[in-house]
Amino acid sequence: MKSVNVSYFAVGARPIKVIHLDDRVLAGTPYAMDWIDGSFRIDHSYMDNIWGPPLNDDADTQEMTQQAFEKMVQHYRLEKGLNDCDNSEFENGLRYYRDVLAKG
């Protein structure tokens, strides 16, 4: 069974979580924070910045610890008054990786 991991990034100012397997055969599934409601939604447009040469050279990509990432997200959500964020899309993706892909 493969391990399921989550890596944390800031691409420019956008917080991105990427779910991937430990062997990284699959590139992973990126979830970007939605500025309107504070939830994390699948957004593949950031994958080149994370795993390859960036499409947008202006977007600095920084990998970070989970703790630093959560602090950044909390700051953005507090700043915008986003208290009830729906994380179900990310949680469903994490569940899919754990229940299906890690066993494969």
mmCIF file of N, CA and C in Angstrom:
data_model
loop_
_atom_site.group_PDB
_atom_site.id
_atom_site.type_symbol
_atom_site.label_atom_id
_atom_site.label_comp_id
_atom_site.label_asym_id
_atom_site.label_seq_id
_atom_site.Cartn_x
_atom_site.Cartn_y
_atom_site.Cartn_z
ATOM 1 N N MET A 1 0.841 -1.179 0.000
ATOM 2 C CA MET A 1 0.000 0.000 0.000
ATOM 3 C C MET A 1 0.893 1.252 0.000
ATOM 4 N N LYS A 2 0.564 2.212 -0.822
ATOM 5 C CA LYS A 2 1.320 3.444 -0.935
ATOM 6 C C LYS A 2 0.812 4.463 0.092
ATOM 7 N N SER A 3 1.683 5.353 0.496
ATOM 8 C CA SER A 3 1.292 6.425 1.417
ATOM 9 C C SER A 3 0.692 7.585 0.639
ATOM 10 N N VAL A 4 -0.304 8.203 1.237
ATOM 11 C CA VAL A 4 -0.921 9.399 0.676
ATOM 12 C C VAL A 4 -0.352 10.598 1.432
ATOM 13 N N ASN A 5 0.124 11.572 0.684
ATOM 14 C CA ASN A 5 0.737 12.753 1.280
ATOM 15 C C ASN A 5 0.051 14.015 0.787
ATOM 16 N N VAL A 6 0.182 15.065 1.566
ATOM 17 C CA VAL A 6 -0.276 16.385 1.158
ATOM 18 C C VAL A 6 0.928 17.311 1.259
ATOM 19 N N SER A 7 1.205 18.028 0.167
ATOM 20 C CA SER A 7 2.269 19.033 0.147
ATOM 21 C C SER A 7 1.611 20.398 0.085
ATOM 22 N N TYR A 8 2.281 21.380 0.653
ATOM 23 C CA TYR A 8 1.709 22.717 0.808
ATOM 24 C C TYR A 8 2.585 23.739 0.100
ATOM 25 N N PHE A 9 1.934 24.607 -0.673
ATOM 26 C CA PHE A 9 2.644 25.596 -1.473
ATOM 27 C C PHE A 9 1.931 26.939 -1.416
ATOM 28 N N ALA A 10 2.703 27.974 -1.701
ATOM 29 C CA ALA A 10 2.156 29.280 -2.031
ATOM 30 C C ALA A 10 2.666 29.580 -3.427
ATOM 31 N N VAL A 11 1.753 29.775 -4.359
ATOM 32 C CA VAL A 11 2.115 30.171 -5.717
ATOM 33 C C VAL A 11 1.669 31.618 -5.848
ATOM 34 N N GLY A 12 2.640 32.514 -5.842
ATOM 35 C CA GLY A 12 2.298 33.919 -5.677
ATOM 36 C C GLY A 12 1.702 34.062 -4.282
ATOM 37 N N ALA A 13 0.513 34.597 -4.193
ATOM 38 C CA ALA A 13 -0.180 34.719 -2.900
ATOM 39 C C ALA A 13 -1.185 33.595 -2.685
ATOM 40 N N ARG A 14 -1.381 32.726 -3.678
ATOM 41 C CA ARG A 14 -2.428 31.699 -3.611
ATOM 42 C C ARG A 14 -1.960 30.459 -2.862
ATOM 43 N N PRO A 15 -2.665 30.075 -1.789
ATOM 44 C CA PRO A 15 -2.369 28.819 -1.091
ATOM 45 C C PRO A 15 -2.851 27.623 -1.923
ATOM 46 N N ILE A 16 -1.971 26.632 -2.081
ATOM 47 C CA ILE A 16 -2.266 25.430 -2.862
ATOM 48 C C ILE A 16 -1.893 24.205 -2.038
ATOM 49 N N LYS A 17 -2.829 23.242 -1.950
ATOM 50 C CA LYS A 17 -2.539 21.944 -1.338
ATOM 51 C C LYS A 17 -2.526 20.917 -2.456
ATOM 52 N N VAL A 18 -1.545 20.023 -2.452
ATOM 53 C CA VAL A 18 -1.457 18.985 -3.476
ATOM 54 C C VAL A 18 -1.485 17.623 -2.782
ATOM 55 N N ILE A 19 -2.478 16.810 -3.141
ATOM 56 C CA ILE A 19 -2.549 15.441 -2.643
ATOM 57 C C ILE A 19 -1.794 14.572 -3.641
ATOM 58 N N HIS A 20 -0.891 13.724 -3.140
ATOM 59 C CA HIS A 20 -0.128 12.852 -4.030
ATOM 60 C C HIS A 20 0.279 11.596 -3.277
ATOM 61 N N LEU A 21 0.672 10.595 -4.026
ATOM 62 C CA LEU A 21 1.181 9.356 -3.444
ATOM 63 C C LEU A 21 2.673 9.512 -3.202
ATOM 64 N N ASP A 22 3.204 8.730 -2.272
ATOM 65 C CA ASP A 22 4.622 8.868 -1.926
ATOM 66 C C ASP A 22 5.558 8.553 -3.079
ATOM 67 N N ASP A 23 5.129 7.704 -4.004
ATOM 68 C CA ASP A 23 6.008 7.382 -5.132
ATOM 69 C C ASP A 23 5.937 8.416 -6.253
ATOM 70 N N ARG A 24 4.991 9.315 -6.186
ATOM 71 C CA ARG A 24 4.808 10.410 -7.149
ATOM 72 C C ARG A 24 4.750 9.952 -8.601
ATOM 73 N N VAL A 25 4.249 8.739 -8.816
ATOM 74 C CA VAL A 25 4.031 8.281 -10.188
ATOM 75 C C VAL A 25 2.975 9.179 -10.836
ATOM 76 N N LEU A 26 1.926 9.478 -10.084
ATOM 77 C CA LEU A 26 0.935 10.459 -10.515
ATOM 78 C C LEU A 26 1.383 11.816 -10.003
ATOM 79 N N ALA A 27 1.200 12.857 -10.787
ATOM 80 C CA ALA A 27 1.640 14.193 -10.373
ATOM 81 C C ALA A 27 0.908 14.681 -9.134
ATOM 82 N N GLY A 28 -0.309 14.245 -8.935
ATOM 83 C CA GLY A 28 -1.090 14.672 -7.780
ATOM 84 C C GLY A 28 -2.253 15.535 -8.203
ATOM 85 N N THR A 29 -3.057 15.885 -7.220
ATOM 86 C CA THR A 29 -4.224 16.720 -7.471
ATOM 87 C C THR A 29 -4.086 17.997 -6.655
ATOM 88 N N PRO A 30 -4.023 19.153 -7.334
ATOM 89 C CA PRO A 30 -3.869 20.422 -6.635
ATOM 90 C C PRO A 30 -5.221 21.046 -6.268
ATOM 91 N N TYR A 31 -5.269 21.610 -5.096
ATOM 92 C CA TYR A 31 -6.454 22.320 -4.614
ATOM 93 C C TYR A 31 -6.026 23.734 -4.261
ATOM 94 N N ALA A 32 -6.602 24.714 -4.942
ATOM 95 C CA ALA A 32 -6.273 26.114 -4.717
ATOM 96 C C ALA A 32 -7.350 26.757 -3.856
ATOM 97 N N MET A 33 -6.932 27.664 -2.999
ATOM 98 C CA MET A 33 -7.897 28.386 -2.172
ATOM 99 C C MET A 33 -8.684 29.353 -3.034
ATOM 100 N N ASP A 34 -9.998 29.278 -2.908
ATOM 101 C CA ASP A 34 -10.908 30.169 -3.622
ATOM 102 C C ASP A 34 -10.984 31.483 -2.834
ATOM 103 N N TRP A 35 -10.671 32.602 -3.494
ATOM 104 C CA TRP A 35 -10.663 33.894 -2.799
ATOM 105 C C TRP A 35 -12.054 34.332 -2.369
ATOM 106 N N ILE A 36 -13.103 33.827 -3.018
ATOM 107 C CA ILE A 36 -14.469 34.268 -2.705
ATOM 108 C C ILE A 36 -14.995 33.632 -1.424
ATOM 109 N N ASP A 37 -14.841 32.304 -1.302
ATOM 110 C CA ASP A 37 -15.438 31.634 -0.136
ATOM 111 C C ASP A 37 -14.434 30.943 0.784
ATOM 112 N N GLY A 38 -13.143 30.986 0.447
ATOM 113 C CA GLY A 38 -12.107 30.426 1.315
ATOM 114 C C GLY A 38 -11.951 28.922 1.270
ATOM 115 N N SER A 39 -12.738 28.238 0.432
ATOM 116 C CA SER A 39 -12.631 26.785 0.328
ATOM 117 C C SER A 39 -11.517 26.410 -0.645
ATOM 118 N N PHE A 40 -11.157 25.141 -0.635
ATOM 119 C CA PHE A 40 -10.132 24.645 -1.560
ATOM 120 C C PHE A 40 -10.803 23.837 -2.654
ATOM 121 N N ARG A 41 -10.516 24.212 -3.914
ATOM 122 C CA ARG A 41 -11.108 23.571 -5.082
ATOM 123 C C ARG A 41 -9.988 23.091 -6.018
ATOM 124 N N ILE A 42 -10.298 22.014 -6.736
ATOM 125 C CA ILE A 42 -9.328 21.500 -7.710
ATOM 126 C C ILE A 42 -9.019 22.585 -8.739
ATOM 127 N N ASP A 43 -7.736 22.776 -8.975
ATOM 128 C CA ASP A 43 -7.300 23.765 -9.960
ATOM 129 C C ASP A 43 -5.945 23.322 -10.515
ATOM 130 N N HIS A 44 -5.976 22.717 -11.690
ATOM 131 C CA HIS A 44 -4.758 22.173 -12.297
ATOM 132 C C HIS A 44 -3.852 23.241 -12.909
ATOM 133 N N SER A 45 -4.304 24.471 -12.958
ATOM 134 C CA SER A 45 -3.500 25.513 -13.609
ATOM 135 C C SER A 45 -2.213 25.827 -12.856
ATOM 136 N N TYR A 46 -2.079 25.366 -11.623
ATOM 137 C CA TYR A 46 -0.873 25.641 -10.841
ATOM 138 C C TYR A 46 0.158 24.519 -10.908
ATOM 139 N N MET A 47 -0.154 23.420 -11.568
ATOM 140 C CA MET A 47 0.743 22.264 -11.553
ATOM 141 C C MET A 47 2.100 22.541 -12.199
ATOM 142 N N ASP A 48 2.135 23.310 -13.259
ATOM 143 C CA ASP A 48 3.425 23.615 -13.878
ATOM 144 C C ASP A 48 4.308 24.416 -12.929
ATOM 145 N N ASN A 49 3.717 25.327 -12.166
ATOM 146 C CA ASN A 49 4.499 26.096 -11.208
ATOM 147 C C ASN A 49 5.044 25.203 -10.093
ATOM 148 N N ILE A 50 4.318 24.139 -9.759
ATOM 149 C CA ILE A 50 4.708 23.278 -8.646
ATOM 150 C C ILE A 50 5.668 22.181 -9.085
ATOM 151 N N TRP A 51 5.359 21.467 -10.168
ATOM 152 C CA TRP A 51 6.158 20.297 -10.550
ATOM 153 C C TRP A 51 7.059 20.522 -11.751
ATOM 154 N N GLY A 52 6.994 21.664 -12.393
ATOM 155 C CA GLY A 52 7.808 21.872 -13.582
ATOM 156 C C GLY A 52 8.194 23.320 -13.745
ATOM 157 N N PRO A 53 8.669 23.682 -14.914
ATOM 158 C CA PRO A 53 8.996 25.084 -15.144
ATOM 159 C C PRO A 53 7.715 25.923 -15.128
ATOM 160 N N PRO A 54 7.703 27.027 -14.415
ATOM 161 C CA PRO A 54 6.472 27.810 -14.275
ATOM 162 C C PRO A 54 5.996 28.417 -15.584
ATOM 163 N N LEU A 55 4.680 28.390 -15.762
ATOM 164 C CA LEU A 55 4.081 29.063 -16.915
ATOM 165 C C LEU A 55 4.106 30.568 -16.698
ATOM 166 N N ASN A 56 3.976 30.977 -15.450
ATOM 167 C CA ASN A 56 3.947 32.388 -15.112
ATOM 168 C C ASN A 56 5.175 32.694 -14.262
ATOM 169 N N ASP A 57 6.172 33.317 -14.845
ATOM 170 C CA ASP A 57 7.414 33.608 -14.122
ATOM 171 C C ASP A 57 7.206 34.602 -12.985
ATOM 172 N N ASP A 58 6.109 35.351 -13.027
ATOM 173 C CA ASP A 58 5.834 36.328 -11.972
ATOM 174 C C ASP A 58 5.324 35.666 -10.697
ATOM 175 N N ALA A 59 4.876 34.413 -10.792
ATOM 176 C CA ALA A 59 4.309 33.721 -9.643
ATOM 177 C C ALA A 59 5.397 32.919 -8.933
ATOM 178 N N ASP A 60 5.929 33.463 -7.875
ATOM 179 C CA ASP A 60 6.944 32.785 -7.078
ATOM 180 C C ASP A 60 6.296 31.584 -6.391
ATOM 181 N N THR A 61 6.924 30.424 -6.478
ATOM 182 C CA THR A 61 6.399 29.211 -5.860
ATOM 183 C C THR A 61 7.254 28.839 -4.669
ATOM 184 N N GLN A 62 6.590 28.646 -3.543
ATOM 185 C CA GLN A 62 7.299 28.317 -2.320
ATOM 186 C C GLN A 62 6.626 27.119 -1.657
ATOM 187 N N GLU A 63 7.389 26.040 -1.421
ATOM 188 C CA GLU A 63 6.852 24.926 -0.642
ATOM 189 C C GLU A 63 6.997 25.296 0.827
ATOM 190 N N MET A 64 6.008 24.919 1.625
ATOM 191 C CA MET A 64 6.024 25.296 3.029
ATOM 192 C C MET A 64 5.552 24.171 3.928
ATOM 193 N N THR A 65 5.777 24.329 5.212
ATOM 194 C CA THR A 65 5.299 23.338 6.171
ATOM 195 C C THR A 65 3.793 23.473 6.318
ATOM 196 N N GLN A 66 3.163 22.418 6.817
ATOM 197 C CA GLN A 66 1.726 22.460 7.040
ATOM 198 C C GLN A 66 1.373 23.567 8.034
ATOM 199 N N GLN A 67 2.176 23.719 9.062
ATOM 200 C CA GLN A 67 1.908 24.730 10.082
ATOM 201 C C GLN A 67 1.948 26.147 9.491
ATOM 202 N N ALA A 68 2.969 26.459 8.700
ATOM 203 C CA ALA A 68 3.077 27.780 8.073
ATOM 204 C C ALA A 68 1.936 27.995 7.088
ATOM 205 N N PHE A 69 1.571 26.944 6.347
ATOM 206 C CA PHE A 69 0.488 27.012 5.383
ATOM 207 C C PHE A 69 -0.832 27.326 6.081
ATOM 208 N N GLU A 70 -1.134 26.594 7.148
ATOM 209 C CA GLU A 70 -2.394 26.806 7.863
ATOM 210 C C GLU A 70 -2.463 28.199 8.478
ATOM 211 N N LYS A 71 -1.335 28.707 8.926
ATOM 212 C CA LYS A 71 -1.293 30.066 9.466
ATOM 213 C C LYS A 71 -1.604 31.081 8.369
ATOM 214 N N MET A 72 -1.033 30.879 7.169
ATOM 215 C CA MET A 72 -1.292 31.772 6.047
ATOM 216 C C MET A 72 -2.769 31.731 5.653
ATOM 217 N N VAL A 73 -3.339 30.526 5.570
ATOM 218 C CA VAL A 73 -4.749 30.376 5.196
ATOM 219 C C VAL A 73 -5.647 31.037 6.246
ATOM 220 N N GLN A 74 -5.341 30.814 7.501
ATOM 221 C CA GLN A 74 -6.132 31.423 8.576
ATOM 222 C C GLN A 74 -6.096 32.948 8.469
ATOM 223 N N HIS A 75 -4.920 33.496 8.185
ATOM 224 C CA HIS A 75 -4.786 34.947 8.024
ATOM 225 C C HIS A 75 -5.677 35.456 6.895
ATOM 226 N N TYR A 76 -5.624 34.807 5.732
ATOM 227 C CA TYR A 76 -6.451 35.224 4.590
ATOM 228 C C TYR A 76 -7.933 35.138 4.919
ATOM 229 N N ARG A 77 -8.330 34.041 5.554
ATOM 230 C CA ARG A 77 -9.751 33.862 5.869
ATOM 231 C C ARG A 77 -10.224 34.905 6.880
ATOM 232 N N LEU A 78 -9.424 35.193 7.891
ATOM 233 C CA LEU A 78 -9.799 36.212 8.878
ATOM 234 C C LEU A 78 -9.885 37.585 8.228
ATOM 235 N N GLU A 79 -8.928 37.878 7.359
ATOM 236 C CA GLU A 79 -8.895 39.162 6.669
ATOM 237 C C GLU A 79 -10.155 39.388 5.838
ATOM 238 N N LYS A 80 -10.675 38.326 5.243
ATOM 239 C CA LYS A 80 -11.859 38.427 4.376
ATOM 240 C C LYS A 80 -13.151 38.080 5.113
ATOM 241 N N GLY A 81 -13.069 37.745 6.398
ATOM 242 C CA GLY A 81 -14.257 37.415 7.181
ATOM 243 C C GLY A 81 -14.897 36.098 6.776
ATOM 244 N N LEU A 82 -14.084 35.129 6.348
ATOM 245 C CA LEU A 82 -14.593 33.832 5.893
ATOM 246 C C LEU A 82 -14.512 32.828 7.040
ATOM 247 N N ASN A 83 -15.629 32.625 7.717
ATOM 248 C CA ASN A 83 -15.641 31.769 8.902
ATOM 249 C C ASN A 83 -16.124 30.354 8.625
ATOM 250 N N ASP A 84 -17.040 30.190 7.701
ATOM 251 C CA ASP A 84 -17.621 28.874 7.413
ATOM 252 C C ASP A 84 -17.193 28.396 6.034
ATOM 253 N N CYS A 85 -15.993 27.865 5.942
ATOM 254 C CA CYS A 85 -15.449 27.425 4.655
ATOM 255 C C CYS A 85 -15.755 25.942 4.455
ATOM 256 N N ASP A 86 -16.206 25.615 3.261
ATOM 257 C CA ASP A 86 -16.538 24.234 2.917
ATOM 258 C C ASP A 86 -15.303 23.549 2.351
ATOM 259 N N ASN A 87 -14.742 22.614 3.101
ATOM 260 C CA ASN A 87 -13.552 21.887 2.657
ATOM 261 C C ASN A 87 -13.893 20.504 2.127
ATOM 262 N N SER A 88 -15.151 20.276 1.785
ATOM 263 C CA SER A 88 -15.573 18.933 1.382
ATOM 264 C C SER A 88 -14.914 18.477 0.081
ATOM 265 N N GLU A 89 -14.657 19.377 -0.856
ATOM 266 C CA GLU A 89 -14.028 18.957 -2.118
ATOM 267 C C GLU A 89 -12.622 18.410 -1.843
ATOM 268 N N PHE A 90 -11.858 19.089 -1.001
ATOM 269 C CA PHE A 90 -10.533 18.604 -0.645
ATOM 270 C C PHE A 90 -10.630 17.302 0.156
ATOM 271 N N GLU A 91 -11.522 17.250 1.127
ATOM 272 C CA GLU A 91 -11.674 16.043 1.954
ATOM 273 C C GLU A 91 -12.088 14.839 1.112
ATOM 274 N N ASN A 92 -12.973 15.042 0.140
ATOM 275 C CA ASN A 92 -13.373 13.951 -0.762
ATOM 276 C C ASN A 92 -12.196 13.484 -1.608
ATOM 277 N N GLY A 93 -11.375 14.412 -2.064
ATOM 278 C CA GLY A 93 -10.181 14.047 -2.833
ATOM 279 C C GLY A 93 -9.200 13.260 -1.993
ATOM 280 N N LEU A 94 -9.008 13.666 -0.764
ATOM 281 C CA LEU A 94 -8.107 12.957 0.146
ATOM 282 C C LEU A 94 -8.632 11.545 0.425
ATOM 283 N N ARG A 95 -9.918 11.446 0.619
ATOM 284 C CA ARG A 95 -10.549 10.131 0.849
ATOM 285 C C ARG A 95 -10.375 9.229 -0.374
ATOM 286 N N TYR A 96 -10.537 9.780 -1.577
ATOM 287 C CA TYR A 96 -10.365 9.013 -2.802
ATOM 288 C C TYR A 96 -8.938 8.476 -2.909
ATOM 289 N N TYR A 97 -7.961 9.333 -2.650
ATOM 290 C CA TYR A 97 -6.567 8.876 -2.685
ATOM 291 C C TYR A 97 -6.328 7.748 -1.692
ATOM 292 N N ARG A 98 -6.866 7.911 -0.478
ATOM 293 C CA ARG A 98 -6.635 6.894 0.560
ATOM 294 C C ARG A 98 -7.385 5.596 0.270
ATOM 295 N N ASP A 99 -8.619 5.704 -0.197
ATOM 296 C CA ASP A 99 -9.455 4.516 -0.396
ATOM 297 C C ASP A 99 -9.214 3.797 -1.704
ATOM 298 N N VAL A 100 -8.767 4.496 -2.730
ATOM 299 C CA VAL A 100 -8.649 3.890 -4.055
ATOM 300 C C VAL A 100 -7.205 3.849 -4.545
ATOM 301 N N LEU A 101 -6.582 4.992 -4.653
ATOM 302 C CA LEU A 101 -5.270 5.056 -5.301
ATOM 303 C C LEU A 101 -4.157 4.425 -4.466
ATOM 304 N N ALA A 102 -4.197 4.601 -3.161
ATOM 305 C CA ALA A 102 -3.124 4.054 -2.314
ATOM 306 C C ALA A 102 -3.136 2.531 -2.317
ATOM 307 N N LYS A 103 -4.287 1.946 -2.553
ATOM 308 C CA LYS A 103 -4.396 0.476 -2.550
ATOM 309 C C LYS A 103 -3.992 -0.136 -3.882
ATOM 310 N N GLY A 104 -4.033 0.684 -4.945
ATOM 311 C CA GLY A 104 -3.809 0.195 -6.297
ATOM 312 C C GLY A 104 -2.408 -0.162 -6.556
#
